[in-house]
Amino acid sequence: MSTLEDFDELRNDLFSHVDVLIQHSENYYVLCREAAKREPVDGGRAFNLIRRAVGHEIVSRLYRLIEDSNDATNFPLLMRMLNDDSILQLLMPSFNHDGRQSFADLVGLRDGVLEQFEDVQKSEYFQKVDVYRNRFVAHRVPSPRNLKRYPPSANVTELSSAELRWLTDSLAAIANRINYMSARSGFPAEDIARLAQFEAHALWNLKPPAEPDFLESFFDGDE
C-alpha cells in the first residue's frame, strides 16, 4: 500500500515536469508565430530548427507523462494511487482542514480526475502524439504498429501547436484539481505560462506580451 509520502513525492515530481512542459510550450508558441517571418532572413533556417527541436521535446514529454506502462513514473501511476481509497483517507485531514468538506466530496473530486485523465489518454490528440513520436522522434518507424488500434485521423505526419496545447492544458488542469484534493490549493499554471511568455519574448527580442487587464475581466460579468 502506498503511503502519503509516496503520493506526495510522485505528485511533486510529476507536477514539476508539467511546470517545465508549460514553459517549453509557451516558448514553442512564440517560435511558431515567428517562424514565417524569420524563415526568409539570415538565421531563419536555424530558428526553425530550434522550433522543430522544441516541438519534438514537447511531444516526448507529453508521451512519457501520459502513456500507460506499469514500470514508468507517469500520470497513470498517480491515477492508480488515487484510485485507492486508502490514499484518499490519508488526504482527508488536509482536504478537510476547515471542517467544511466530506469524504464523499473528496471521492467525487477523485472520480472526476480519473475520468478527465482517461479522456486525455483516449483523445485523438494523444493518439496523434503517439503516432508522430514513433515516426519522427523516437524509433523513426514510418508505419507505427499503434496505427492498427487508432482511427485514420491519428495517421499524421505533423502536429499543430493547438493540439499540443490542449494536452498540456489538460495536464495542468488535472494538476490543479489534485492539488485542491491534497491541500485545497491550486497549481499555478497561468503564472508559470505568463513568466515563460515574457522570457520567450525577451529571448527573441520581441515586444513584451500585453499585461492582462484585471479590472476589465472583473467587470465582464456585468455586461
XYZ file of N, CA and C in Angstrom:
669
model
N 0.840 -1.192 0.000
C 0.000 0.000 0.000
C 0.879 1.248 0.000
N 0.510 2.234 -0.804
C 1.277 3.475 -0.890
C 1.058 4.329 0.354
N 2.084 5.069 0.736
C 1.979 5.994 1.854
C 1.704 7.396 1.327
N 1.352 8.303 2.243
C 1.144 9.689 1.851
C 2.443 10.298 1.325
N 3.567 9.874 1.904
C 4.864 10.366 1.425
C 5.120 9.913 -0.012
N 4.768 8.658 -0.322
C 4.915 8.162 -1.692
C 4.079 9.005 -2.659
N 2.844 9.271 -2.261
C 1.944 10.044 -3.112
C 2.471 11.458 -3.327
N 2.872 12.111 -2.238
C 3.359 13.493 -2.347
C 4.629 13.570 -3.194
N 5.513 12.590 -3.033
C 6.755 12.583 -3.815
C 6.466 12.439 -5.309
N 5.560 11.519 -5.652
C 5.207 11.332 -7.063
C 4.491 12.553 -7.609
N 3.549 13.075 -6.836
C 2.810 14.259 -7.280
C 3.755 15.429 -7.536
N 4.652 15.705 -6.612
C 5.573 16.830 -6.772
C 6.490 16.628 -7.971
N 6.931 15.391 -8.186
C 7.800 15.099 -9.322
C 7.066 15.337 -10.643
N 5.857 14.798 -10.754
C 5.107 14.940 -11.997
C 4.727 16.394 -12.260
N 4.345 17.107 -11.212
C 3.910 18.484 -11.410
C 5.081 19.399 -11.754
N 6.285 19.042 -11.300
C 7.462 19.813 -11.736
C 7.708 19.605 -13.225
N 7.402 18.403 -13.731
C 7.520 18.150 -15.163
C 6.445 18.915 -15.946
N 5.250 19.036 -15.383
C 4.209 19.831 -16.031
C 4.626 21.301 -16.084
N 5.259 21.773 -15.016
C 5.789 23.139 -14.976
C 6.738 23.365 -16.159
N 7.694 22.475 -16.336
C 8.656 22.610 -17.443
C 7.957 22.469 -18.789
N 6.984 21.581 -18.870
C 6.233 21.393 -20.104
C 5.521 22.685 -20.502
N 4.922 23.374 -19.554
C 4.262 24.649 -19.831
C 5.272 25.670 -20.346
N 6.461 25.710 -19.735
C 7.485 26.654 -20.170
C 7.927 26.351 -21.604
N 8.168 25.079 -21.903
C 8.521 24.707 -23.277
C 7.405 25.102 -24.237
N 6.161 24.879 -23.824
C 5.025 25.150 -24.688
C 4.925 26.633 -25.010
N 5.088 27.491 -24.018
C 5.000 28.929 -24.272
C 6.117 29.384 -25.208
N 7.309 28.811 -25.050
C 8.389 29.125 -25.989
C 8.027 28.662 -27.399
N 7.414 27.501 -27.486
C 7.056 26.936 -28.785
C 6.002 27.790 -29.488
N 5.028 28.313 -28.752
C 4.004 29.145 -29.371
C 4.626 30.402 -29.967
N 5.592 30.992 -29.258
C 6.287 32.171 -29.784
C 7.081 31.802 -31.028
N 7.785 30.686 -30.990
C 8.563 30.244 -32.145
C 7.673 29.995 -33.360
N 6.524 29.399 -33.134
C 5.606 29.123 -34.246
C 5.089 30.417 -34.863
N 4.767 31.392 -34.024
C 4.259 32.670 -34.549
C 5.325 33.410 -35.340
N 6.576 33.241 -34.941
C 7.665 33.972 -35.585
C 8.248 33.244 -36.798
N 7.943 31.963 -36.950
C 8.617 31.131 -37.945
C 8.513 31.684 -39.360
N 7.311 32.054 -39.772
C 7.119 32.521 -41.151
C 7.902 33.806 -41.415
N 7.993 34.674 -40.426
C 8.724 35.939 -40.608
C 10.234 35.718 -40.609
N 10.699 34.734 -39.856
C 12.143 34.528 -39.703
C 12.750 33.706 -40.843
N 11.952 32.856 -41.459
C 12.482 31.930 -42.470
C 13.272 32.630 -43.580
N 12.776 33.754 -44.166
C 13.491 34.366 -45.296
C 14.749 35.138 -44.909
N 14.958 35.446 -43.632
C 16.082 36.300 -43.246
C 17.243 35.447 -42.750
N 18.402 36.094 -42.585
C 19.580 35.389 -42.089
C 19.276 34.757 -40.727
N 19.661 33.506 -40.596
C 19.405 32.784 -39.359
C 18.040 32.132 -39.313
N 17.244 32.320 -40.349
C 15.882 31.792 -40.342
C 15.825 30.276 -40.293
N 16.727 29.634 -41.021
C 16.716 28.164 -41.021
C 17.093 27.623 -39.644
N 18.073 28.256 -39.001
C 18.460 27.830 -37.655
C 17.319 28.061 -36.673
N 16.604 29.169 -36.844
C 15.459 29.468 -35.986
C 14.422 28.356 -36.088
N 14.148 27.918 -37.306
C 13.141 26.882 -37.490
C 13.619 25.517 -37.017
N 14.918 25.273 -37.048
C 15.443 24.041 -36.462
C 15.213 24.028 -34.947
N 15.413 25.191 -34.332
C 15.154 25.302 -32.897
C 13.668 25.069 -32.620
N 12.806 25.662 -33.427
C 11.362 25.473 -33.264
C 10.995 23.995 -33.348
N 11.557 23.303 -34.336
C 11.242 21.878 -34.507
C 11.752 21.065 -33.310
N 12.943 21.413 -32.836
C 13.511 20.676 -31.701
C 12.664 20.861 -30.440
N 12.192 22.080 -30.208
C 11.338 22.330 -29.047
C 10.023 21.570 -29.188
N 9.462 21.554 -30.396
C 8.236 20.794 -30.623
C 8.410 19.320 -30.338
N 9.541 18.757 -30.766
C 9.802 17.341 -30.517
C 9.999 17.065 -29.027
N 10.587 18.005 -28.327
C 10.753 17.843 -26.880
C 9.391 17.814 -26.194
N 8.475 18.674 -26.625
C 7.128 18.684 -26.053
C 6.433 17.363 -26.325
N 6.553 16.850 -27.554
C 5.944 15.564 -27.910
C 6.485 14.462 -27.005
N 7.794 14.433 -26.808
C 8.404 13.400 -25.969
C 7.917 13.499 -24.535
N 7.868 14.714 -24.004
C 7.436 14.895 -22.623
C 5.970 14.507 -22.446
N 5.121 14.922 -23.365
C 3.714 14.554 -23.278
C 3.541 13.043 -23.316
N 4.262 12.402 -24.213
C 4.139 10.946 -24.329
C 4.554 10.263 -23.024
N 5.692 10.659 -22.481
C 6.191 9.999 -21.271
C 5.274 10.233 -20.075
N 4.619 11.384 -20.021
C 3.743 11.679 -18.892
C 2.400 10.965 -18.996
N 1.919 10.708 -20.227
C 0.556 10.204 -20.422
C 0.499 8.719 -20.730
N 1.502 8.176 -21.416
C 1.435 6.776 -21.844
C 1.344 5.852 -20.637
N 0.710 4.702 -20.866
C 0.424 3.794 -19.756
C 1.359 2.591 -19.772
N 2.364 2.622 -18.906
C 3.239 1.464 -18.714
C 3.444 1.288 -17.215
N 3.417 0.052 -16.771
C 3.409 -0.234 -15.336
C 4.708 0.131 -14.624
N 5.802 0.226 -15.366
C 7.094 0.471 -14.717
C 7.574 1.907 -14.884
N 6.670 2.811 -15.317
C 7.077 4.194 -15.574
C 6.600 5.120 -14.462
N 7.310 6.212 -14.287
C 6.888 7.271 -13.373
C 6.091 8.277 -14.191
N 4.774 8.152 -14.154
C 3.948 8.961 -15.041
C 2.573 9.201 -14.412
N 1.711 9.890 -15.140
C 0.383 10.181 -14.614
C -0.454 8.924 -14.374
N -0.377 7.891 -15.217
C -1.127 6.676 -14.894
C -0.783 6.096 -13.524
N 0.482 6.193 -13.119
C 0.863 5.712 -11.789
C 0.179 6.544 -10.709
N 0.130 7.853 -10.907
C -0.562 8.718 -9.949
C -2.052 8.401 -9.910
N -2.638 8.106 -11.067
C -4.057 7.758 -11.111
C -4.321 6.444 -10.370
N -3.404 5.499 -10.482
C -3.582 4.230 -9.764
C -3.526 4.454 -8.256
N -2.651 5.357 -7.823
C -2.619 5.689 -6.396
C -3.935 6.319 -5.961
N -4.439 7.260 -6.743
C -5.674 7.951 -6.387
C -6.870 7.011 -6.377
N -6.811 5.976 -7.180
C -7.921 5.044 -7.268
C -8.065 4.200 -5.999
N -7.067 4.248 -5.145
C -7.071 3.518 -3.878
C -7.678 4.417 -2.797
N -8.807 4.017 -2.262
C -9.475 4.842 -1.247
C -8.630 5.063 -0.002
N -7.661 4.168 0.230
C -6.816 4.356 1.413
C -5.967 5.623 1.278
N -5.587 5.984 0.053
C -4.864 7.236 -0.165
C -5.778 8.417 0.119
N -7.032 8.312 -0.277
C -7.972 9.397 -0.002
C -8.152 9.590 1.508
N -8.157 8.497 2.249
C -8.257 8.613 3.709
C -7.079 9.402 4.269
N -5.901 9.196 3.681
C -4.716 9.923 4.139
C -4.764 11.391 3.733
N -5.424 11.690 2.607
C -5.534 13.076 2.143
C -6.610 13.850 2.901
N -7.518 13.130 3.529
C -8.707 13.758 4.113
C -8.397 14.833 5.149
N -7.436 14.656 6.061
C -7.199 15.706 7.061
C -6.830 17.061 6.448
N -5.966 17.079 5.443
C -5.601 18.361 4.836
C -6.712 18.885 3.939
N -7.432 17.972 3.263
C -8.539 18.390 2.403
C -9.660 19.007 3.237
N -9.883 18.472 4.427
C -10.976 18.930 5.285
C -10.441 19.741 6.466
N -9.412 20.552 6.235
C -8.767 21.255 7.349
C -9.702 22.249 8.035
N -10.739 22.705 7.345
C -11.650 23.669 7.956
C -12.990 23.044 8.349
N -13.095 21.711 8.192
C -14.303 21.022 8.587
C -15.482 21.219 7.659
N -15.235 21.707 6.454
C -16.332 22.016 5.536
C -16.489 20.984 4.423
N -15.600 19.988 4.375
C -15.626 19.011 3.292
C -15.888 17.615 3.858
N -16.483 16.767 3.030
C -16.762 15.390 3.431
C -15.922 14.428 2.602
N -15.873 13.184 3.061
C -15.156 12.169 2.291
C -15.834 11.953 0.935
N -17.159 12.067 0.909
C -17.879 11.940 -0.359
C -17.457 13.040 -1.342
N -17.193 14.249 -0.824
C -16.706 15.336 -1.686
C -15.364 14.958 -2.309
N -14.481 14.388 -1.496
C -13.157 14.003 -1.978
C -13.255 12.881 -3.002
N -14.115 11.911 -2.743
C -14.308 10.819 -3.695
C -14.836 11.363 -5.024
N -15.777 12.302 -4.951
C -16.319 12.883 -6.178
C -15.259 13.603 -6.986
N -14.387 14.340 -6.299
C -13.285 15.007 -6.990
C -12.330 13.990 -7.607
N -12.018 12.947 -6.864
C -11.127 11.898 -7.367
C -11.705 11.251 -8.619
N -12.997 10.918 -8.571
C -13.623 10.276 -9.725
C -13.595 11.202 -10.938
N -13.763 12.499 -10.711
C -13.693 13.453 -11.816
C -12.310 13.526 -12.429
N -11.275 13.469 -11.581
C -9.892 13.489 -12.071
C -9.592 12.236 -12.894
N -10.006 11.075 -12.386
C -9.769 9.832 -13.121
C -10.459 9.872 -14.484
N -11.664 10.393 -14.530
C -12.400 10.486 -15.792
C -11.728 11.469 -16.744
N -11.271 12.596 -16.201
C -10.610 13.593 -17.034
C -9.323 13.040 -17.633
N -8.535 12.309 -16.837
C -7.296 11.769 -17.382
C -7.579 10.674 -18.401
N -8.617 9.879 -18.172
C -8.984 8.858 -19.155
C -9.357 9.503 -20.487
N -10.045 10.644 -20.423
C -10.381 11.370 -21.649
C -9.113 11.824 -22.380
N -8.101 12.239 -21.617
C -6.827 12.653 -22.226
C -6.169 11.463 -22.912
N -6.087 10.336 -22.213
C -5.446 9.146 -22.781
C -6.136 8.660 -24.054
N -7.452 8.759 -24.080
C -8.219 8.258 -25.211
C -8.445 9.309 -26.298
N -7.934 10.511 -26.085
C -8.193 11.599 -27.011
C -7.485 11.389 -28.345
N -8.058 11.961 -29.368
C -7.435 11.932 -30.693
C -6.093 12.650 -30.661
N -5.975 13.680 -29.822
C -4.719 14.423 -29.738
C -3.580 13.549 -29.240
N -3.861 12.734 -28.205
C -2.791 11.864 -27.712
C -2.479 10.761 -28.714
N -3.477 10.244 -29.398
C -3.232 9.250 -30.446
C -2.291 9.819 -31.501
N -2.515 11.063 -31.880
C -1.645 11.708 -32.872
C -0.222 11.861 -32.342
N -0.106 12.261 -31.072
C 1.213 12.384 -30.447
C 1.935 11.050 -30.444
N 1.220 9.985 -30.125
C 1.801 8.644 -30.096
C 2.348 8.257 -31.472
N 1.542 8.468 -32.506
C 1.964 8.115 -33.866
C 3.129 9.002 -34.318
N 2.998 10.301 -34.090
C 4.045 11.237 -34.515
C 5.372 10.921 -33.826
N 5.313 10.631 -32.548
C 6.539 10.307 -31.806
C 7.239 9.105 -32.416
N 6.476 8.060 -32.737
C 7.083 6.868 -33.323
C 7.658 7.138 -34.707
N 7.052 8.027 -35.433
C 7.527 8.301 -36.789
C 8.757 9.205 -36.830
N 8.770 10.220 -35.986
C 9.768 11.272 -36.167
C 10.641 11.572 -34.959
N 10.280 11.100 -33.773
C 11.007 11.494 -32.574
C 11.735 10.329 -31.938
N 11.064 9.202 -31.766
C 11.639 8.101 -31.001
C 12.288 7.057 -31.903
N 11.504 6.111 -32.368
C 12.070 4.964 -33.070
C 12.169 5.137 -34.578
N 11.600 6.235 -35.094
C 11.671 6.526 -36.532
C 11.069 5.385 -37.347
N 9.832 5.025 -37.012
C 9.116 3.949 -37.697
C 8.095 4.563 -38.645
N 8.241 4.381 -39.954
C 7.318 5.011 -40.912
C 5.860 4.603 -40.713
N 5.635 3.328 -40.379
C 4.267 2.838 -40.181
C 4.156 2.201 -38.790
N 3.946 3.025 -37.767
C 3.906 2.506 -36.398
C 2.804 1.466 -36.201
N 3.090 0.472 -35.376
C 2.110 -0.586 -35.119
C 0.853 -0.071 -34.440
N 0.987 1.027 -33.694
C -0.175 1.522 -32.965
C -1.273 2.043 -33.884
N -0.949 2.242 -35.169
C -1.980 2.676 -36.108
C -3.098 1.648 -36.249
N -2.800 0.391 -35.958
C -3.809 -0.657 -36.095
C -4.946 -0.485 -35.094
N -4.666 0.160 -33.965
C -5.709 0.330 -32.958
C -6.244 1.754 -32.896
N -5.784 2.628 -33.799
C -6.254 4.002 -33.824
C -7.082 4.263 -35.076
N -7.951 5.260 -35.051
C -8.704 5.625 -36.251
C -7.804 6.306 -37.282
N -8.262 6.410 -38.535
C -7.439 7.035 -39.582
C -6.991 8.452 -39.247
N -7.761 9.171 -38.427
C -7.413 10.555 -38.091
C -6.095 10.661 -37.332
N -5.646 9.545 -36.718
C -4.383 9.568 -35.967
C -3.169 9.394 -36.862
N -3.391 9.096 -38.141
C -2.300 8.826 -39.083
C -1.716 10.144 -39.586
N -0.909 10.791 -38.734
C -0.437 12.145 -39.004
C 1.053 12.175 -39.334
N 1.437 13.211 -40.047
C 2.851 13.487 -40.295
C 3.242 14.856 -39.736
N 2.294 15.556 -39.142
C 2.584 16.819 -38.471
C 1.564 17.034 -37.360
N 1.942 17.888 -36.410
C 1.074 18.227 -35.286
C 0.952 19.743 -35.204
N -0.203 20.216 -34.791
C -0.391 21.654 -34.620
C -0.080 22.049 -33.180
N 0.277 23.306 -32.984
C 0.530 23.790 -31.630
C -0.749 23.740 -30.797
N -1.915 23.871 -31.447
C -3.188 23.809 -30.721
C -3.421 22.425 -30.128
N -3.033 21.376 -30.853
C -3.193 20.010 -30.350
C -2.288 19.764 -29.154
N -1.053 20.241 -29.241
C -0.127 20.099 -28.110
C -0.585 20.942 -26.932
N -1.137 22.120 -27.216
C -1.631 23.000 -26.147
C -2.773 22.327 -25.387
N -3.674 21.641 -26.089
C -4.805 21.001 -25.421
C -4.318 19.955 -24.419
N -3.338 19.163 -24.813
C -2.814 18.136 -23.909
C -2.101 18.768 -22.718
N -1.300 19.794 -22.979
C -0.587 20.473 -21.899
C -1.560 21.121 -20.929
N -2.550 21.826 -21.464
C -3.543 22.482 -20.614
C -4.345 21.450 -19.808
N -4.608 20.297 -20.399
C -5.362 19.256 -19.701
C -4.577 18.727 -18.509
N -3.269 18.485 -18.697
C -2.448 18.015 -17.576
C -2.364 19.073 -16.483
N -2.276 20.344 -16.882
C -2.228 21.417 -15.888
C -3.545 21.484 -15.108
N -4.671 21.278 -15.788
C -5.974 21.297 -15.111
C -6.092 20.132 -14.131
N -5.571 18.977 -14.523
C -5.575 17.814 -13.627
C -4.695 18.089 -12.412
N -3.528 18.682 -12.644
C -2.637 19.026 -11.534
C -3.330 19.990 -10.573
N -4.080 20.924 -11.107
C -4.774 21.891 -10.273
C -5.822 21.199 -9.388
N -6.551 20.253 -9.965
C -7.591 19.557 -9.208
C -6.988 18.638 -8.143
N -5.869 18.016 -8.469
C -5.233 17.131 -7.489
C -4.647 17.938 -6.334
N -4.067 19.098 -6.619
C -3.561 19.931 -5.532
C -4.693 20.409 -4.631
N -5.854 20.653 -5.222
C -7.010 21.032 -4.400
C -7.421 19.872 -3.502
N -7.384 18.660 -4.058
C -7.695 17.478 -3.259
C -6.669 17.270 -2.148
N -5.424 17.605 -2.426
C -4.349 17.324 -1.477
C -4.302 18.339 -0.344
N -4.490 19.621 -0.676
C -4.319 20.638 0.362
C -5.192 21.862 0.120
N -6.252 21.719 -0.686
C -7.148 22.830 -1.002
C -6.344 24.009 -1.564
N -5.365 23.692 -2.382
C -4.566 24.715 -3.047
C -4.644 24.473 -4.552
N -3.972 25.305 -5.317
C -4.023 25.171 -6.763
C -2.668 24.905 -7.377
N -2.672 24.765 -8.699
C -1.429 24.637 -9.457
C -1.308 25.903 -10.304
N -0.194 26.656 -10.167
C -0.107 27.995 -10.768
C 0.214 27.984 -12.262
N -0.591 27.288 -13.045
C -0.297 27.154 -14.474
C -0.247 28.515 -15.175
N -1.186 29.400 -14.858
C -1.230 30.701 -15.525
C 0.002 31.534 -15.180
N 0.442 31.492 -13.939
C 1.641 32.245 -13.538
C 2.881 31.695 -14.239
N 2.978 30.371 -14.309
C 4.115 29.745 -14.998
C 4.124 30.151 -16.470
N 2.952 30.090 -17.105
C 2.848 30.429 -18.523
C 3.177 31.898 -18.754
N 2.689 32.756 -17.881
C 2.913 34.201 -18.057
C 4.396 34.534 -17.977
N 5.085 33.989 -16.981
C 6.514 34.244 -16.847
C 7.264 33.705 -18.060
N 6.887 32.507 -18.527
C 7.548 31.914 -19.693
C 7.310 32.745 -20.950
N 6.120 33.340 -21.077
C 5.843 34.213 -22.220
C 6.806 35.393 -22.238
N 6.952 36.057 -21.101
C 7.850 37.210 -21.032
C 9.286 36.812 -21.326
N 9.708 35.660 -20.797
C 11.084 35.215 -21.027
C 11.312 34.877 -22.499
N 10.332 34.251 -23.138
C 10.470 33.909 -24.551
C 10.526 35.157 -25.419
N 9.680 36.135 -25.102
C 9.703 37.381 -25.874
C 11.038 38.116 -25.692
N 11.557 38.107 -24.467
C 12.846 38.760 -24.212
C 13.974 38.031 -24.937
N 13.928 36.689 -24.945
C 14.982 35.905 -25.592
C 15.088 36.227 -27.078
N 13.938 36.402 -27.751
C 13.934 36.633 -29.196
C 13.753 38.102 -29.563
N 14.010 38.990 -28.587
C 13.959 40.443 -28.815
C 12.623 40.887 -29.401
N 11.551 40.387 -28.815
C 10.205 40.736 -29.238
C 9.562 41.678 -28.226
N 8.557 42.398 -28.674
C 7.807 43.264 -27.768
C 7.165 42.414 -26.681
N 7.251 42.814 -25.427
C 6.656 42.013 -24.347
C 5.159 41.815 -24.573
N 4.635 40.682 -24.146
C 3.191 40.463 -24.273
C 2.424 41.461 -23.422
N 1.194 41.751 -23.823
C 0.378 42.721 -23.097
C 0.044 42.196 -21.710
N 0.061 43.099 -20.746
C -0.333 42.731 -19.390
C -1.848 42.526 -19.355
N -2.333 41.509 -18.629
C -3.778 41.305 -18.537
C -4.453 42.454 -17.824
N -5.634 42.836 -18.292
C -6.406 43.904 -17.668
C -7.356 43.272 -16.653
N -6.940 43.261 -15.391
C -7.716 42.576 -14.366
C -9.049 43.280 -14.100
N -9.076 44.621 -14.202
C -10.332 45.337 -13.988
C -11.342 45.010 -15.081
N -10.844 44.886 -16.327
C -11.740 44.561 -17.430
C -12.369 43.188 -17.226
N -11.551 42.189 -16.794
C -12.089 40.862 -16.572
C -13.051 40.847 -15.385
N -12.826 41.739 -14.408
C -13.686 41.799 -13.231
C -15.082 42.296 -13.593
N -15.149 43.270 -14.521
C -16.429 43.866 -14.859
C -17.117 43.173 -16.046
N -16.467 42.163 -16.632
C -17.073 41.454 -17.769
C -18.426 40.871 -17.416
N -18.585 40.397 -16.189
C -19.825 39.741 -15.799
C -21.010 40.691 -15.711
N -20.745 42.026 -15.711
C -21.841 42.987 -15.617
C -22.424 43.330 -16.956
N -21.802 42.885 -18.032
C -22.279 43.262 -19.367
C -23.455 42.403 -19.773
